[in-house]
GROMACS .gro file of C-alpha atoms in nm:
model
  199
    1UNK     CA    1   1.135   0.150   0.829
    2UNK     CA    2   0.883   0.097   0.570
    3UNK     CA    3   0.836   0.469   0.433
    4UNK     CA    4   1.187   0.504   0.324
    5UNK     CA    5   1.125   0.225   0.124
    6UNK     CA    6   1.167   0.155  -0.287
    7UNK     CA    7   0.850   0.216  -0.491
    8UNK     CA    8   1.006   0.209  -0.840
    9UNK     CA    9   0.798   0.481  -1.029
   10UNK     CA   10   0.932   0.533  -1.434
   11UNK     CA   11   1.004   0.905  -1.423
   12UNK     CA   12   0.778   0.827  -1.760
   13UNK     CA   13   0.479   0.858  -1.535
   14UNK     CA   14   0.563   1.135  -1.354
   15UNK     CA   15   0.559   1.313  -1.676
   16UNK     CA   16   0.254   1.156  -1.755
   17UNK     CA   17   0.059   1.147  -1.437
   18UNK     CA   18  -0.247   1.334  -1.587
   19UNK     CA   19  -0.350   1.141  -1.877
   20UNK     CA   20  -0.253   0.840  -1.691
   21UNK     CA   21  -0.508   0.863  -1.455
   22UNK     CA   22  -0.755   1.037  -1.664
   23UNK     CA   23  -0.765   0.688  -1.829
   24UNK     CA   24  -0.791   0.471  -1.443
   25UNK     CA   25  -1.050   0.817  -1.328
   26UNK     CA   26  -1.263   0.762  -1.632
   27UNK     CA   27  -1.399   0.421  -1.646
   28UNK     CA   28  -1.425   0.279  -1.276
   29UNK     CA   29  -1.431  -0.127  -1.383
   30UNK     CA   30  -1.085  -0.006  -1.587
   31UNK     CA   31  -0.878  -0.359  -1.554
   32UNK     CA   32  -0.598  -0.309  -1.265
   33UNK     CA   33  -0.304  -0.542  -1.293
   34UNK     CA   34  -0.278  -0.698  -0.968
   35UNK     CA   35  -0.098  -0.978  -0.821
   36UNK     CA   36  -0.317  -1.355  -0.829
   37UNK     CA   37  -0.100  -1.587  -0.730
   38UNK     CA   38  -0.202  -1.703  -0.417
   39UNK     CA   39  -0.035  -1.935  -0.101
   40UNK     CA   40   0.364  -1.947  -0.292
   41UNK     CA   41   0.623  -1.878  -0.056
   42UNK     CA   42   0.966  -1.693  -0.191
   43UNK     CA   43   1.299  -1.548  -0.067
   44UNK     CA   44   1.335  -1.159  -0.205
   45UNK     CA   45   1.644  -0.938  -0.186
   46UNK     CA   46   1.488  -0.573  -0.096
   47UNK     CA   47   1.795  -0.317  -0.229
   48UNK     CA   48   1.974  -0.348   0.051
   49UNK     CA   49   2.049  -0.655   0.025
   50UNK     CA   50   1.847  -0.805   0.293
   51UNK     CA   51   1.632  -1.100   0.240
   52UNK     CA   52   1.223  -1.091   0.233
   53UNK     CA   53   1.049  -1.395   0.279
   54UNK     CA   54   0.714  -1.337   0.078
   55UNK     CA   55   0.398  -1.491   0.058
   56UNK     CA   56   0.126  -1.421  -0.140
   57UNK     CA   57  -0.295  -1.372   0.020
   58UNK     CA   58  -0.525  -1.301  -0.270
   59UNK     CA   59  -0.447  -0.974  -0.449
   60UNK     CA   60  -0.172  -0.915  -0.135
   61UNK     CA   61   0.187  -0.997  -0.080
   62UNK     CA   62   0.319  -1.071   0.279
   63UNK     CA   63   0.666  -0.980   0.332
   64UNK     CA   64   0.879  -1.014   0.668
   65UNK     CA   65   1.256  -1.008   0.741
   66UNK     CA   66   1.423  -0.988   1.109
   67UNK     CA   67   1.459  -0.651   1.283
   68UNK     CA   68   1.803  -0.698   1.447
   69UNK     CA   69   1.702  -0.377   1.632
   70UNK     CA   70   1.416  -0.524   1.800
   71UNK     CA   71   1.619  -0.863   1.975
   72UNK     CA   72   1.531  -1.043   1.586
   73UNK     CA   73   1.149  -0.986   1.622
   74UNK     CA   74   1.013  -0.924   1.299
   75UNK     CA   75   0.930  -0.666   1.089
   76UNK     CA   76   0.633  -0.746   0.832
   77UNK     CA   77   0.440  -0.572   0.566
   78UNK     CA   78   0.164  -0.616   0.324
   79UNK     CA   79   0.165  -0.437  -0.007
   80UNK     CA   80  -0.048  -0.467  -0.291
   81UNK     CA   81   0.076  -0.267  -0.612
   82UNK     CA   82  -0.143  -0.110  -0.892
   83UNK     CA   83  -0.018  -0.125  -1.225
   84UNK     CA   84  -0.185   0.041  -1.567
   85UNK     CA   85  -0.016  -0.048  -1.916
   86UNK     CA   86   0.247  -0.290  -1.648
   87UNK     CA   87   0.368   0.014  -1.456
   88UNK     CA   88   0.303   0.103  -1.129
   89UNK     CA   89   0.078   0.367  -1.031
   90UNK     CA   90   0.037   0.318  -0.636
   91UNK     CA   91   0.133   0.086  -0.379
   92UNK     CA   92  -0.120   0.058  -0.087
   93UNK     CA   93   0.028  -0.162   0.238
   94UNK     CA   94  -0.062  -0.232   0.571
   95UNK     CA   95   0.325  -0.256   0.781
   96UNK     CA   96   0.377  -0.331   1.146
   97UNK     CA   97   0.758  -0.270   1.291
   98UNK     CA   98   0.845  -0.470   1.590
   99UNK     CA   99   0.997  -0.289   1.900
  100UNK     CA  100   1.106  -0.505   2.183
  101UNK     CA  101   0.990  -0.305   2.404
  102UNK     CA  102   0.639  -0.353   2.315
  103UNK     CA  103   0.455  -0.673   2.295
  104UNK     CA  104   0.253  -0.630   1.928
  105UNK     CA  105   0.335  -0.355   1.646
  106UNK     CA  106   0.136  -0.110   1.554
  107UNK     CA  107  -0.015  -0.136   1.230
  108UNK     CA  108   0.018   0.147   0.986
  109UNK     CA  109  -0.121   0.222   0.647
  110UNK     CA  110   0.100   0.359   0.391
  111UNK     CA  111   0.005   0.497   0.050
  112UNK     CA  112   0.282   0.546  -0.209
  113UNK     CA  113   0.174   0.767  -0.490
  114UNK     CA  114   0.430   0.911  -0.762
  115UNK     CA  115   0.587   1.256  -0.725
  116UNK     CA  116   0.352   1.498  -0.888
  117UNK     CA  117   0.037   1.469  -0.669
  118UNK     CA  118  -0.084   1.750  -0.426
  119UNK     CA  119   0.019   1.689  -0.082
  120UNK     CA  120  -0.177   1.955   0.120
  121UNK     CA  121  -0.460   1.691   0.062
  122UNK     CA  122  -0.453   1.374   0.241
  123UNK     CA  123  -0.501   1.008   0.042
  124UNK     CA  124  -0.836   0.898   0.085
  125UNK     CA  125  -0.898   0.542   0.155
  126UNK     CA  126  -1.168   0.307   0.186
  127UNK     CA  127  -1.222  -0.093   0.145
  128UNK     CA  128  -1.539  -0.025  -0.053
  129UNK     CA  129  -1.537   0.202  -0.305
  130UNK     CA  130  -1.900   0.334  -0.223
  131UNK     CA  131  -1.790   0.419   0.137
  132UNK     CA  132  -1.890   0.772   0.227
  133UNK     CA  133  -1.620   0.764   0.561
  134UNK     CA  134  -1.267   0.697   0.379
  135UNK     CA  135  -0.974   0.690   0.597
  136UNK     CA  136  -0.746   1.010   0.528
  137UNK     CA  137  -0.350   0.971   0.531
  138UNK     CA  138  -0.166   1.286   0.528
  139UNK     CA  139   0.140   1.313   0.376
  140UNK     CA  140   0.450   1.245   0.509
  141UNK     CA  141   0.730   1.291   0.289
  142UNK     CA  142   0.868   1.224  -0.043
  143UNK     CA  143   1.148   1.088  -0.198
  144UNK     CA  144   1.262   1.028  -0.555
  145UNK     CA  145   1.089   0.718  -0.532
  146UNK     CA  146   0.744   0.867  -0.468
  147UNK     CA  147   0.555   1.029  -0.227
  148UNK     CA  148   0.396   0.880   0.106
  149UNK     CA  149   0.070   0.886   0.301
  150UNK     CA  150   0.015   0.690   0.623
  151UNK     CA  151  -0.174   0.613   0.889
  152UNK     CA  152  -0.177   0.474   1.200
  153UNK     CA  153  -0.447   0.230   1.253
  154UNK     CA  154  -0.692   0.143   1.585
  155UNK     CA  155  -0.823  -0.208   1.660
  156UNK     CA  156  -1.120  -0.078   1.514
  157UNK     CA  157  -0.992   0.034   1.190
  158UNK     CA  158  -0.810  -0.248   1.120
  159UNK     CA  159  -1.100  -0.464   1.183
  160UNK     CA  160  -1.330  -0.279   0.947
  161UNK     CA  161  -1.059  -0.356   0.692
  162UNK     CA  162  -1.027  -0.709   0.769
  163UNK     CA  163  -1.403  -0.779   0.723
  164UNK     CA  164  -1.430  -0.612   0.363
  165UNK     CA  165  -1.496  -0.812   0.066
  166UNK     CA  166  -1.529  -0.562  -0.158
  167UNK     CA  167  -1.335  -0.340  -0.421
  168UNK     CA  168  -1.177  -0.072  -0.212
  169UNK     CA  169  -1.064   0.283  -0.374
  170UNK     CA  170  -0.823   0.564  -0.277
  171UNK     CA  171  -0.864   0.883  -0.413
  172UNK     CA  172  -0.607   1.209  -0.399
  173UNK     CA  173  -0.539   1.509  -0.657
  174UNK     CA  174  -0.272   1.489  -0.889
  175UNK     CA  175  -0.041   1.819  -0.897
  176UNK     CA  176  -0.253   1.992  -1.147
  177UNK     CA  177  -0.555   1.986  -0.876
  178UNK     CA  178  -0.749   1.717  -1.075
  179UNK     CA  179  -0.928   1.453  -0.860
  180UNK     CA  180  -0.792   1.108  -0.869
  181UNK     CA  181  -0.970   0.793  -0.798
  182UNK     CA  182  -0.823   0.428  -0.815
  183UNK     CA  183  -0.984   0.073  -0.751
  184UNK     CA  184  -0.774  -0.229  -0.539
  185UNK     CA  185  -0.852  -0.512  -0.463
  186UNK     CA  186  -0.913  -0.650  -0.089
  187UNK     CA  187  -0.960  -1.002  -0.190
  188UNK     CA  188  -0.666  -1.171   0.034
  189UNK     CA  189  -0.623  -0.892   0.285
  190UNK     CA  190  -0.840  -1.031   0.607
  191UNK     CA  191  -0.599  -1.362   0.571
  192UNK     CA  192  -0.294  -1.110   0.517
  193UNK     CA  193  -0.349  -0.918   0.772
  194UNK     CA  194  -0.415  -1.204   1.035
  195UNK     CA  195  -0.076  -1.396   0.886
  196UNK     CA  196   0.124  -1.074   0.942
  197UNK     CA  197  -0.017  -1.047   1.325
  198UNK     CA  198   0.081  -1.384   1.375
  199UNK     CA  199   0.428  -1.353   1.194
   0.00000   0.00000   0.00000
């Protein structure tokens, strides 16, 4: 399952969480590393040990490996990461974990912010950054790894995500109740998103 998954945080930026984003909450068109390559096919090994194949949409990385608890159906996410100074500062993704007893996954949406953020307030998200109606993930849990927000998404939702073309944002408060507001990217995620119903 996709929330007890690695998001390798520096316990650096933990530290540092406030001036960290006081530098991506200050200037909005702040550069956010992001992944470009787009349509190469790979083979990761996740920390278990268990291989990944990957594919990259855009700005968004498709990853599926076989669920031998679901008869070998698949088990797929998307995940874009957001890096500032080459460390990582989020990870948004889109997963969907294959049951065999149903005939298409659900599609969740899962935030991964670092430790020291406030998580009696949900992650807002949007897939334009001038949206007034952001999606709101409520915190789930967190690990050493970093803490996680998701979402279970309608037909509806995930269609309003699919047709955006524009810079999307999420927004939270870090644990010293400072707001918190970071661009992505959706360029890639419509194709992602149709590859990993399809996979």
């Amino acid at each position: 399952m996709f929330c007890g998954r690695r998001l390798c945080l520096l316990a650096a930026l933990c530290i540092g969480l406030t001036s960290s984003f006081a530098f991506a909450q200050s200037s909005s068109s702040a550069p956010i590393a992001l992944p470009a390559t787009t349509g190469l096919s790979a083979s990761n090994t996740d920390n278990k040990g268990e291989q990944w194949a990957t594919t990259a949409y855009g700005d968004w990385i498709l990853r599926c490996k076989a669920s031998p608890t679901a008869g070998g159906k698949k088990t797929c996410e998307i995940v874009q990461q957001l890096l500032s100074n080459n460390v990582i500062i989020a990870e948004i993704a889109f997963g969907s974990v294959a049951a065999s007893s149903k005939p298409s996954a659900e599609v969740n949406m899962v935030v991964v912010l670092p430790n020291n953020v406030l998580v009696t307030e949900p992650v807002q998200a949007s897939p334009d950054e001038n949206d007034k109606t952001p999606l709101k993930l409520p915190f789930k849990r967190c690990l050493p790894s970093g803490c996680f927000a998701s979402l279970p998404l309608s037909p509806e939702l995930l269609s309003r995500w699919k047709q955006s073309n524009h810079r999307g944002r999420i927004a939270f408060m870090n644990g010293s109740n400072q707001d918190v507001a970071l661009p992505f990217s959706c360029r890639g995620l419509s194709d992602a998103l149709e590859a990993m119903a399809k996979s």
